Short mmCIF file of C-alpha atoms and ligand atoms in Angstrom, two decimals:
data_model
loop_
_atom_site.label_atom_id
_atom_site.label_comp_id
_atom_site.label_asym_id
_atom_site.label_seq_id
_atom_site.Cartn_x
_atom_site.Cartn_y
_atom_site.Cartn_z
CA UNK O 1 102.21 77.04 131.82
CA UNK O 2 99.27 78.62 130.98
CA UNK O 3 98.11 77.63 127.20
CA UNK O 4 96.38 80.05 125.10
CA UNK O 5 93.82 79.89 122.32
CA UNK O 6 93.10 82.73 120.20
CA UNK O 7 90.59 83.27 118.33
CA UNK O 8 90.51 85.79 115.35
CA UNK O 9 93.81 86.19 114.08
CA UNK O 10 93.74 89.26 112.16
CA UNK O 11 95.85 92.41 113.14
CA UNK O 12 95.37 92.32 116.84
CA UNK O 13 94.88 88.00 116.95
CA UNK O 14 98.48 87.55 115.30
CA UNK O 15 99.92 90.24 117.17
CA UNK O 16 98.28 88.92 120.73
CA UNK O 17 99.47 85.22 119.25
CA UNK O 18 103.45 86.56 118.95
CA UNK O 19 103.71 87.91 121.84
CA UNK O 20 101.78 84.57 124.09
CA UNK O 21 104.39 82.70 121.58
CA UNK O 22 107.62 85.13 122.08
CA UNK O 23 107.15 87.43 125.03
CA UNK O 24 104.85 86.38 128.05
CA UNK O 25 106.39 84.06 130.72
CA UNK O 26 104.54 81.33 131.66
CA UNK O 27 101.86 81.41 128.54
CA UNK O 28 101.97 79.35 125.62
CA UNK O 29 100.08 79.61 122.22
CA UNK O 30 98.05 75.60 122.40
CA UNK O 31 96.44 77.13 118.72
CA UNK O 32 94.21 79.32 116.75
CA UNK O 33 90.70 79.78 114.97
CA UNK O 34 89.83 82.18 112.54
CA UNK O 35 86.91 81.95 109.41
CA UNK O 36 90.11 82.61 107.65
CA UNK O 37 91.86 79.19 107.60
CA UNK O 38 94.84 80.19 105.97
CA UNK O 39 95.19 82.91 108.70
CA UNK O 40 94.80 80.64 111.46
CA UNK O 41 96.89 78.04 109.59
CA UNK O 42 99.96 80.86 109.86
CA UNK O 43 99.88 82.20 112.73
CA UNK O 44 99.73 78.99 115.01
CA UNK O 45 102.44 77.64 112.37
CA UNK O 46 105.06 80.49 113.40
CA UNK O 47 104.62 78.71 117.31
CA UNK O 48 106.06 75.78 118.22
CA UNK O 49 102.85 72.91 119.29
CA UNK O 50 100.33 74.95 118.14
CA UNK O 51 97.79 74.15 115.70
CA UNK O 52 95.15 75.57 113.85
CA UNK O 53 91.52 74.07 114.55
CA UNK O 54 88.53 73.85 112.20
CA UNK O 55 85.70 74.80 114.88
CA UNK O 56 86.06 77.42 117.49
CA UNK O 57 83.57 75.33 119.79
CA UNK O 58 86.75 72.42 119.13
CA UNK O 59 89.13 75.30 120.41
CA UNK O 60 87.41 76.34 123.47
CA UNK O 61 86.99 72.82 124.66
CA UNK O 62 90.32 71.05 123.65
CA UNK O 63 91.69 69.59 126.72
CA UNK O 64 95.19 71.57 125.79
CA UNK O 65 93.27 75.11 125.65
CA UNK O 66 93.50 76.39 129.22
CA UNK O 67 92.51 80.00 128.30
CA UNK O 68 91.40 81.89 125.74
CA UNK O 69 91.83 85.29 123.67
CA UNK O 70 89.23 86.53 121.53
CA UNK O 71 90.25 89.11 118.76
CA UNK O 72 87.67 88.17 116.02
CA UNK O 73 84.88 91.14 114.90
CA UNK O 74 83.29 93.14 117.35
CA UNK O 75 79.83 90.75 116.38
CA UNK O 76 81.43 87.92 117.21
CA UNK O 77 82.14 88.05 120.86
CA UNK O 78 79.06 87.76 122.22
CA UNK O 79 79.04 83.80 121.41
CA UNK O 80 82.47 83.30 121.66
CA UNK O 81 82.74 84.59 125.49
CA UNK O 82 79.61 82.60 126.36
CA UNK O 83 81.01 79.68 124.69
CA UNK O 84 83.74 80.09 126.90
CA UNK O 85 81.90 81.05 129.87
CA UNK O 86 79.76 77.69 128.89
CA UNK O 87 83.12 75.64 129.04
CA UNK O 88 84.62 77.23 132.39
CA UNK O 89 87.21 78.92 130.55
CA UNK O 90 88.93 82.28 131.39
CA UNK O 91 88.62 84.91 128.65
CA UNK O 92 90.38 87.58 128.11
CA UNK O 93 88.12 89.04 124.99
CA UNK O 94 89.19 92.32 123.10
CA UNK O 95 87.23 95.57 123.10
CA UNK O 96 84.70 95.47 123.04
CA UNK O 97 82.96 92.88 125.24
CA UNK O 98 80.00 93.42 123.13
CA UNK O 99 78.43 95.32 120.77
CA UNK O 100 75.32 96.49 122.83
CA UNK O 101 74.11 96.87 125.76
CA UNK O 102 72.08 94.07 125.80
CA UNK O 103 74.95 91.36 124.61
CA UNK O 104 77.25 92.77 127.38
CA UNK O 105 74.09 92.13 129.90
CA UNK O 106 73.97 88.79 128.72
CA UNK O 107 77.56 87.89 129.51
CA UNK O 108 77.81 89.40 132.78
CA UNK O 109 74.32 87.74 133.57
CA UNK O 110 75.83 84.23 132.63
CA UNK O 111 79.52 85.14 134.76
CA UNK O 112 77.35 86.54 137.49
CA UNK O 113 75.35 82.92 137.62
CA UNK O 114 78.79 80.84 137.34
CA UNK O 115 79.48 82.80 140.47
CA UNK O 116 83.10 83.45 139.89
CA UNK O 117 85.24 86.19 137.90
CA UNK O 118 86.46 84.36 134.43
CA UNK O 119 86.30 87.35 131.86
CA UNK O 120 89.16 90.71 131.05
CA UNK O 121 88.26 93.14 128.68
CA UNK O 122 91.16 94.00 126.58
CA UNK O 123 91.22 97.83 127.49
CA UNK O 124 95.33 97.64 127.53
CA UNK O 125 95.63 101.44 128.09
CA UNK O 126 94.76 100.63 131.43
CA UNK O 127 97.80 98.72 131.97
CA UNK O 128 99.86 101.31 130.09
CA UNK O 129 102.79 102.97 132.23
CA UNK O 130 102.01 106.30 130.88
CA UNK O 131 98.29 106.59 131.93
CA UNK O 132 99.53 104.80 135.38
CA UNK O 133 101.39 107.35 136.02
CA UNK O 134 98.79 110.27 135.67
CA UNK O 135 96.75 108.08 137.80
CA UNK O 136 99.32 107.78 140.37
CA UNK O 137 99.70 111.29 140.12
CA UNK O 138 96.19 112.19 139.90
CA UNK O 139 95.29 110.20 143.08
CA UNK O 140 98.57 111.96 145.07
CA UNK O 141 96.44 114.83 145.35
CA UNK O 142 99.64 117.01 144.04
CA UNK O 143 97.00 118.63 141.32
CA UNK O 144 94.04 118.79 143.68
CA UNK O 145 90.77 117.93 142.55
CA UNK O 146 90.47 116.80 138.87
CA UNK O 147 88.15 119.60 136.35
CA UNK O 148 88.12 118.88 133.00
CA UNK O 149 89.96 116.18 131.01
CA UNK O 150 91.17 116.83 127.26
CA UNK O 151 91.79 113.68 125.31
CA UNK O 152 92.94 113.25 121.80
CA UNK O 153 92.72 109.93 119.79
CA UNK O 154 94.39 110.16 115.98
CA UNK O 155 94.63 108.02 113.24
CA UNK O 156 96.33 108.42 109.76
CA UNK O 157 93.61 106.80 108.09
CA UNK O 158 90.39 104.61 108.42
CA UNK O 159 88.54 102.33 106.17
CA UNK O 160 87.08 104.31 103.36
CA UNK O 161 83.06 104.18 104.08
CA UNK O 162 83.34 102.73 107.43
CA UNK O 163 80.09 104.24 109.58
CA UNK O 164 80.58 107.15 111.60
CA UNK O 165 79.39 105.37 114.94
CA UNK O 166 82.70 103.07 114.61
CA UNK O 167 83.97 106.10 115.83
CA UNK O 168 82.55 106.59 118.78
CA UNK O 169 82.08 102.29 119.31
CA UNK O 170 85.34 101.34 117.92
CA UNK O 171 87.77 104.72 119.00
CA UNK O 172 86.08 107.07 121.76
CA UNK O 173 85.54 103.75 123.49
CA UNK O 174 88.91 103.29 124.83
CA UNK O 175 88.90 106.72 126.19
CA UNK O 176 85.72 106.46 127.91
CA UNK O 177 86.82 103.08 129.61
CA UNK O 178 90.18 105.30 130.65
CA UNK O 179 88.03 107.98 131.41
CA UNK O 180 86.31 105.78 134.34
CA UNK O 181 88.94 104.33 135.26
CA UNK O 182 91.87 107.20 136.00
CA UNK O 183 88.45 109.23 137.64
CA UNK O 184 87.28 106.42 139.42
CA UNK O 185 84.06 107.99 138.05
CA UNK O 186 81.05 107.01 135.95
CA UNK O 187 80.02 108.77 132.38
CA UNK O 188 76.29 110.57 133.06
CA UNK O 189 75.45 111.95 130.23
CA UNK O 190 77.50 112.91 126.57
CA UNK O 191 77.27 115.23 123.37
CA UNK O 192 78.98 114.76 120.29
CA UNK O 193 79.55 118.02 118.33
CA UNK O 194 80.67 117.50 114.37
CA UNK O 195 82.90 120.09 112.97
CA UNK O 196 82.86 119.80 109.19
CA UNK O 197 84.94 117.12 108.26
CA UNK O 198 88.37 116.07 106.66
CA UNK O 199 87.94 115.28 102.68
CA UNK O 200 90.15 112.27 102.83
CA UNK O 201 86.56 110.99 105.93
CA UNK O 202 84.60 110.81 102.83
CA UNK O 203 80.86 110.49 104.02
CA UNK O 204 82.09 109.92 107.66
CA UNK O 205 81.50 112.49 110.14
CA UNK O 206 85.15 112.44 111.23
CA UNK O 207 86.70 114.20 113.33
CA UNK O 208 84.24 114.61 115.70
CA UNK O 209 84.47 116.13 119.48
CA UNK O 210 82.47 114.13 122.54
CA UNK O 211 81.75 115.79 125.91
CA UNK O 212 81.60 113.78 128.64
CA UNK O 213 80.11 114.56 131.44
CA UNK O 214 81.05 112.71 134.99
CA UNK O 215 79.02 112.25 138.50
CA UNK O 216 81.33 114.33 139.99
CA UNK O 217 81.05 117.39 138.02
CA UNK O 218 84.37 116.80 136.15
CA UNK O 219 83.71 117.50 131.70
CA UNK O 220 86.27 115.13 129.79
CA UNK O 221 86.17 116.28 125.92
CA UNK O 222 87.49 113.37 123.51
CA UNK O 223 88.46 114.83 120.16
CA UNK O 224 88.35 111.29 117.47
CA UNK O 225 90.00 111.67 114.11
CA UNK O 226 90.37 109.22 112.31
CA UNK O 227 91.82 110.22 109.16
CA UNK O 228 94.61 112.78 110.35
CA UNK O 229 96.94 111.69 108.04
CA UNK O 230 100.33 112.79 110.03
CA UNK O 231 100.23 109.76 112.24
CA UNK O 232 98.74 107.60 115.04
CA UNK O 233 98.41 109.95 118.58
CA UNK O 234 96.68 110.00 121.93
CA UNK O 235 96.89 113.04 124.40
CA UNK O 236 95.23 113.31 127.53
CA UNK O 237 95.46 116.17 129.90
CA UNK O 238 93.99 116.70 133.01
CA UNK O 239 93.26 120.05 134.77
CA UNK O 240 93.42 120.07 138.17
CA UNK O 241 92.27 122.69 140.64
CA UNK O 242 96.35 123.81 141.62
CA UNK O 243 98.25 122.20 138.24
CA UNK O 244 97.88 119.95 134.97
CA UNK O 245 99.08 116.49 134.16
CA UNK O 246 99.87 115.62 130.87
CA UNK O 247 100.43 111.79 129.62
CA UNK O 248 103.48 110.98 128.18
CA UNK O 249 104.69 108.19 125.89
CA UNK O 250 107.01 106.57 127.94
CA UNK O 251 110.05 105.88 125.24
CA UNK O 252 109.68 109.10 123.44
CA UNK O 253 113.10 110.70 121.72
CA UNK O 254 112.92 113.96 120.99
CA UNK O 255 115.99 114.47 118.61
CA UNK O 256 117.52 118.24 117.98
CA UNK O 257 119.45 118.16 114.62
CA UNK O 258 119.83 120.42 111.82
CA UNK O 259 118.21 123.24 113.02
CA UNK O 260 115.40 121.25 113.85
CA UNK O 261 113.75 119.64 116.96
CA UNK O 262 111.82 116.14 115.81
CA UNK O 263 109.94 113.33 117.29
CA UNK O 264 108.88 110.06 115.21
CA UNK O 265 104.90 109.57 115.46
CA UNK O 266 103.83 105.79 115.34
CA UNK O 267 101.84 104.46 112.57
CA UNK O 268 99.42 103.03 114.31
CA UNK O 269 98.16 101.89 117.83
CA UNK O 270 100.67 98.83 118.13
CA UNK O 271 103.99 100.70 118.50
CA UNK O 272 102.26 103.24 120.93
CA UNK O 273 100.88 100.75 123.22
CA UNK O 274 103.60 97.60 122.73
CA UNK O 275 104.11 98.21 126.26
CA UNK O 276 100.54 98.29 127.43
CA UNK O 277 99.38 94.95 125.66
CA UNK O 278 102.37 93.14 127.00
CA UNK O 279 101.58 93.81 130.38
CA UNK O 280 97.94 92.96 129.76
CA UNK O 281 98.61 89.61 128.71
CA UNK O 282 101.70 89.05 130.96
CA UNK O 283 99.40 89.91 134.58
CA UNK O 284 96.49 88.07 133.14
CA UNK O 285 98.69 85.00 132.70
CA UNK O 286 100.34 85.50 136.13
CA UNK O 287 96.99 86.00 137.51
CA UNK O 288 95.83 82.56 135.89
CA UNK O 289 98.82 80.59 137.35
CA UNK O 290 98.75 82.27 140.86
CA UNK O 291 94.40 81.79 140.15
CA UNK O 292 94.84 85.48 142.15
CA UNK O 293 92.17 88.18 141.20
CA UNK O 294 93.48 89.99 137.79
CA UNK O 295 93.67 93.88 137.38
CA UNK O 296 92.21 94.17 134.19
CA UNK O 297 88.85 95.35 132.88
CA UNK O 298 85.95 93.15 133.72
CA UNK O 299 82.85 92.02 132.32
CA UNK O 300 81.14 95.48 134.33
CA UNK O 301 83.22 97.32 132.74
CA UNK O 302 82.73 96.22 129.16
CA UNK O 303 79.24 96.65 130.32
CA UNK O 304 79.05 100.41 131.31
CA UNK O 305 81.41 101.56 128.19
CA UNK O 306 78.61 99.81 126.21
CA UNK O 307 76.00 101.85 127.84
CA UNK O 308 78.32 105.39 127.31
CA UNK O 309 78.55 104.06 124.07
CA UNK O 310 74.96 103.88 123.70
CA UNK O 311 74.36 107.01 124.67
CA UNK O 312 77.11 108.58 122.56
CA UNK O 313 75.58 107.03 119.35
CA UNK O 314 72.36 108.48 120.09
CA UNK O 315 73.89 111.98 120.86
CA UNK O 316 75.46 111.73 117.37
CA UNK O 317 72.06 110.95 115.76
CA UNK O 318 70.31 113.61 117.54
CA UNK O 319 72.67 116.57 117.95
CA UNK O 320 71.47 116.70 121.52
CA UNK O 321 72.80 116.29 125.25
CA UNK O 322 72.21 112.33 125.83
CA UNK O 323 72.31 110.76 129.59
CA UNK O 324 73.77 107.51 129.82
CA UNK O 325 71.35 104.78 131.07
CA UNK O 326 71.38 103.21 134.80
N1 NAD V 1 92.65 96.94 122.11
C1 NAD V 1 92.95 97.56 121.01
O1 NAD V 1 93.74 98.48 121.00
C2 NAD V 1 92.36 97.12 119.69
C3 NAD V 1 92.89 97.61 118.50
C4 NAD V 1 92.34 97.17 117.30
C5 NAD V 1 91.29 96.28 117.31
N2 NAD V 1 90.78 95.85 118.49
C6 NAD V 1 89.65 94.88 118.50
O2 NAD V 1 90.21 93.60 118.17
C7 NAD V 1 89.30 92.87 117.37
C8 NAD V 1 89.97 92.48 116.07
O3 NAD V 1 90.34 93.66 115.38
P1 NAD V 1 91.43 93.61 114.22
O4 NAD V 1 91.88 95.01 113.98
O5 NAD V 1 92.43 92.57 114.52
O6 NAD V 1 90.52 93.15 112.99
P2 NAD V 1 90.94 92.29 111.72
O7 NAD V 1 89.88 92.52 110.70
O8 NAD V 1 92.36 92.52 111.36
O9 NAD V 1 90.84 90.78 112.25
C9 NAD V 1 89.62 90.18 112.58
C10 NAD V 1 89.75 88.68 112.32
O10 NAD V 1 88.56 88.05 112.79
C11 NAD V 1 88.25 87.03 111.85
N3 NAD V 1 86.86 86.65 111.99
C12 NAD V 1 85.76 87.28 111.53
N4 NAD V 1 84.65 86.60 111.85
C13 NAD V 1 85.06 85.52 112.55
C14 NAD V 1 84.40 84.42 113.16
N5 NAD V 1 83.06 84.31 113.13
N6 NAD V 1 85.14 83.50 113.80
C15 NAD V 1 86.49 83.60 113.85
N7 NAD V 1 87.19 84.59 113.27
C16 NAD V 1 86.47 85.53 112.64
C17 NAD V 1 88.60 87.63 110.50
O11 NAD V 1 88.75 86.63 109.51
C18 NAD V 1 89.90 88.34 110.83
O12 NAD V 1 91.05 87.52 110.64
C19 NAD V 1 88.05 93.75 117.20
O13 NAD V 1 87.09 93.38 118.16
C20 NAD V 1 88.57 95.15 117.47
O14 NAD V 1 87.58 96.01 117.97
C21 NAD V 1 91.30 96.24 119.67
#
């Protein structure tokens, strides 16, 4: 049994929390942390032996902690995976692993000198069995050679004022970490083109349209809109040089009734990717008991989606083509 301390227990903490609690074999919720006490207090009160503690340093030591999940703010992870790395305890930390560069350098500079593997990045989509599947597909060879990769990422909404990098650091990001991964390629250089935006954006720039460019020639565009309205979606297509696969949700219903031809759109990211984040947290579990290598993202990889990042920020500032640093 495998027993799991979380850390941040907002949206994504209490819904990582249930599912250690409800869902995963072999893991158990040992308790929680969050600057929010109450929060904490609730979430390890819906799980049977676990408690809420008053220090996070208290959390990631405990003797009854054998792992831990960070989903506190993007500024807190930095400490909070070191911390962990400082008590030789696996971490699986949400996206991202930091927010630079540098703070991602950091991390993998302190795994690197532990000399073994003890952090995931929580980039679920790779472990969802939709974009599995075009990469199963992809790497059959049954489209030939990938070209150009279209990816969508919609919201309803987003917080009112929130700064238009989020959308590239907080939304693009899990693209570009797919992006790498399903092309077993690396991000070279990006531009961010801003159509005018939505009224409901406010002073964001949002939507906004990122091209990618890949070592191997291969352009990935990444349309981000974050105040849509209609509902939460993600497309990706990709082009190959003798036919195009398209990712599908896996449990979609398309329902023919009155006339009409309908298919519910999710609210937000949770429903679209239930399937995804159990499977992240089930194999990193099984990889903890079986102490076998897991499949998940890595510290490296946290690392280079911080540097497209990077450059993606600075291609919004600037208007102009941006290569990603070595
Ligand atoms: N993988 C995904 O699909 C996905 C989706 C959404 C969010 N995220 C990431 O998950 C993390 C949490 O996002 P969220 O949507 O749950 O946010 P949230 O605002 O709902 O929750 C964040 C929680 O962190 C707590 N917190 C803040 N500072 C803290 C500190 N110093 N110590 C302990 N707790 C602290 C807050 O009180 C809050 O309860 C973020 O890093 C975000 O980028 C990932």
């Amino acid at each position: 049994m495998i027993r799991v301390g979380v850390i941040g227990t907002g949206v994504m903490g209490a819904y990582h929390a249930h599912l250690l609690n409800d869902t995963i074999a072999g893991a158990a919720l040992a308790g929680t942390f969050d600057i929010d006490v109450g929060r904490a207090a609730e979430v390890a009160g819906q799980a049977p032996g676990a408690r809420a503690f008053a220090d996070p340093q208290e959390l990631i030591t405990a003797d009854d902690v054998d792992a831990v999940l960070i989903a506190s703010l993007d500024p807190t992870h930095e400490e909070f995976v070191l911390a962990c790395l400082g008590a030789g305890k696996p971490v699986l930390c949400e996206k991202p692993l930091a927010p630079t560069v540098e703070g991602c350098q950091r991390i993998l500079d302190a795994e690197a000198a532990l000399g073994h593997r003890l952090i995931n990045v929580g980039f679920m989509r790779r472990h969802d069995p939709g974009y599995v599947a075009v990469k199963t597909a992809l790497h059959s060879g049954e489209v030939g050679r990938p070209l150009i990769v279209h990816n969508v990422h919609r919201n309803p909404t987003n917080r009112p004022g929130i700064p238009s990098t989020m959308l590239i650091s907080g939304t693009a990001v899990h693209e570009i970490d797919i992006l790498r991964w399903l092309l077993t390629d690396e991000v070279t250089a990006v531009t961010v083109h801003r159509p005018r935006s939505a009224p409901a954006a406010g002073d964001t720039i949002d939507p906004m349209l990122l091209v990618l460019e890949m070592t191997s020639g291969v352009l990935a565009d990444i349309e981000v809109f974050t105040n849509a309205s209609y509902g939460y979606e993600v497309r990706c297509e990709v082009v190959g040089e003798t036919g195009i696969l398209t990712l599908d949700p896996r449990d979609a219903v398309t329902t023919r009734v009155a006339g009409t031809m309908q298919q519910a759109i999710p609210g937000d990211w949770r429903p679209r990717f239930a399937e995804a984040y159990r499977i992240e947290l089930q194999e990193w579990v099984h990889a903890l008991e079986t102490r076998q290598p897991s499949r998940g993202a890595t510290a490296a990889d946290g690392l280079m989606a911080a540097r497209v990042v990077e450059a993606g920020i600075a291609a919004l500032a600037t208007g102009a083509r941006t290569e990603v640093s070595a």
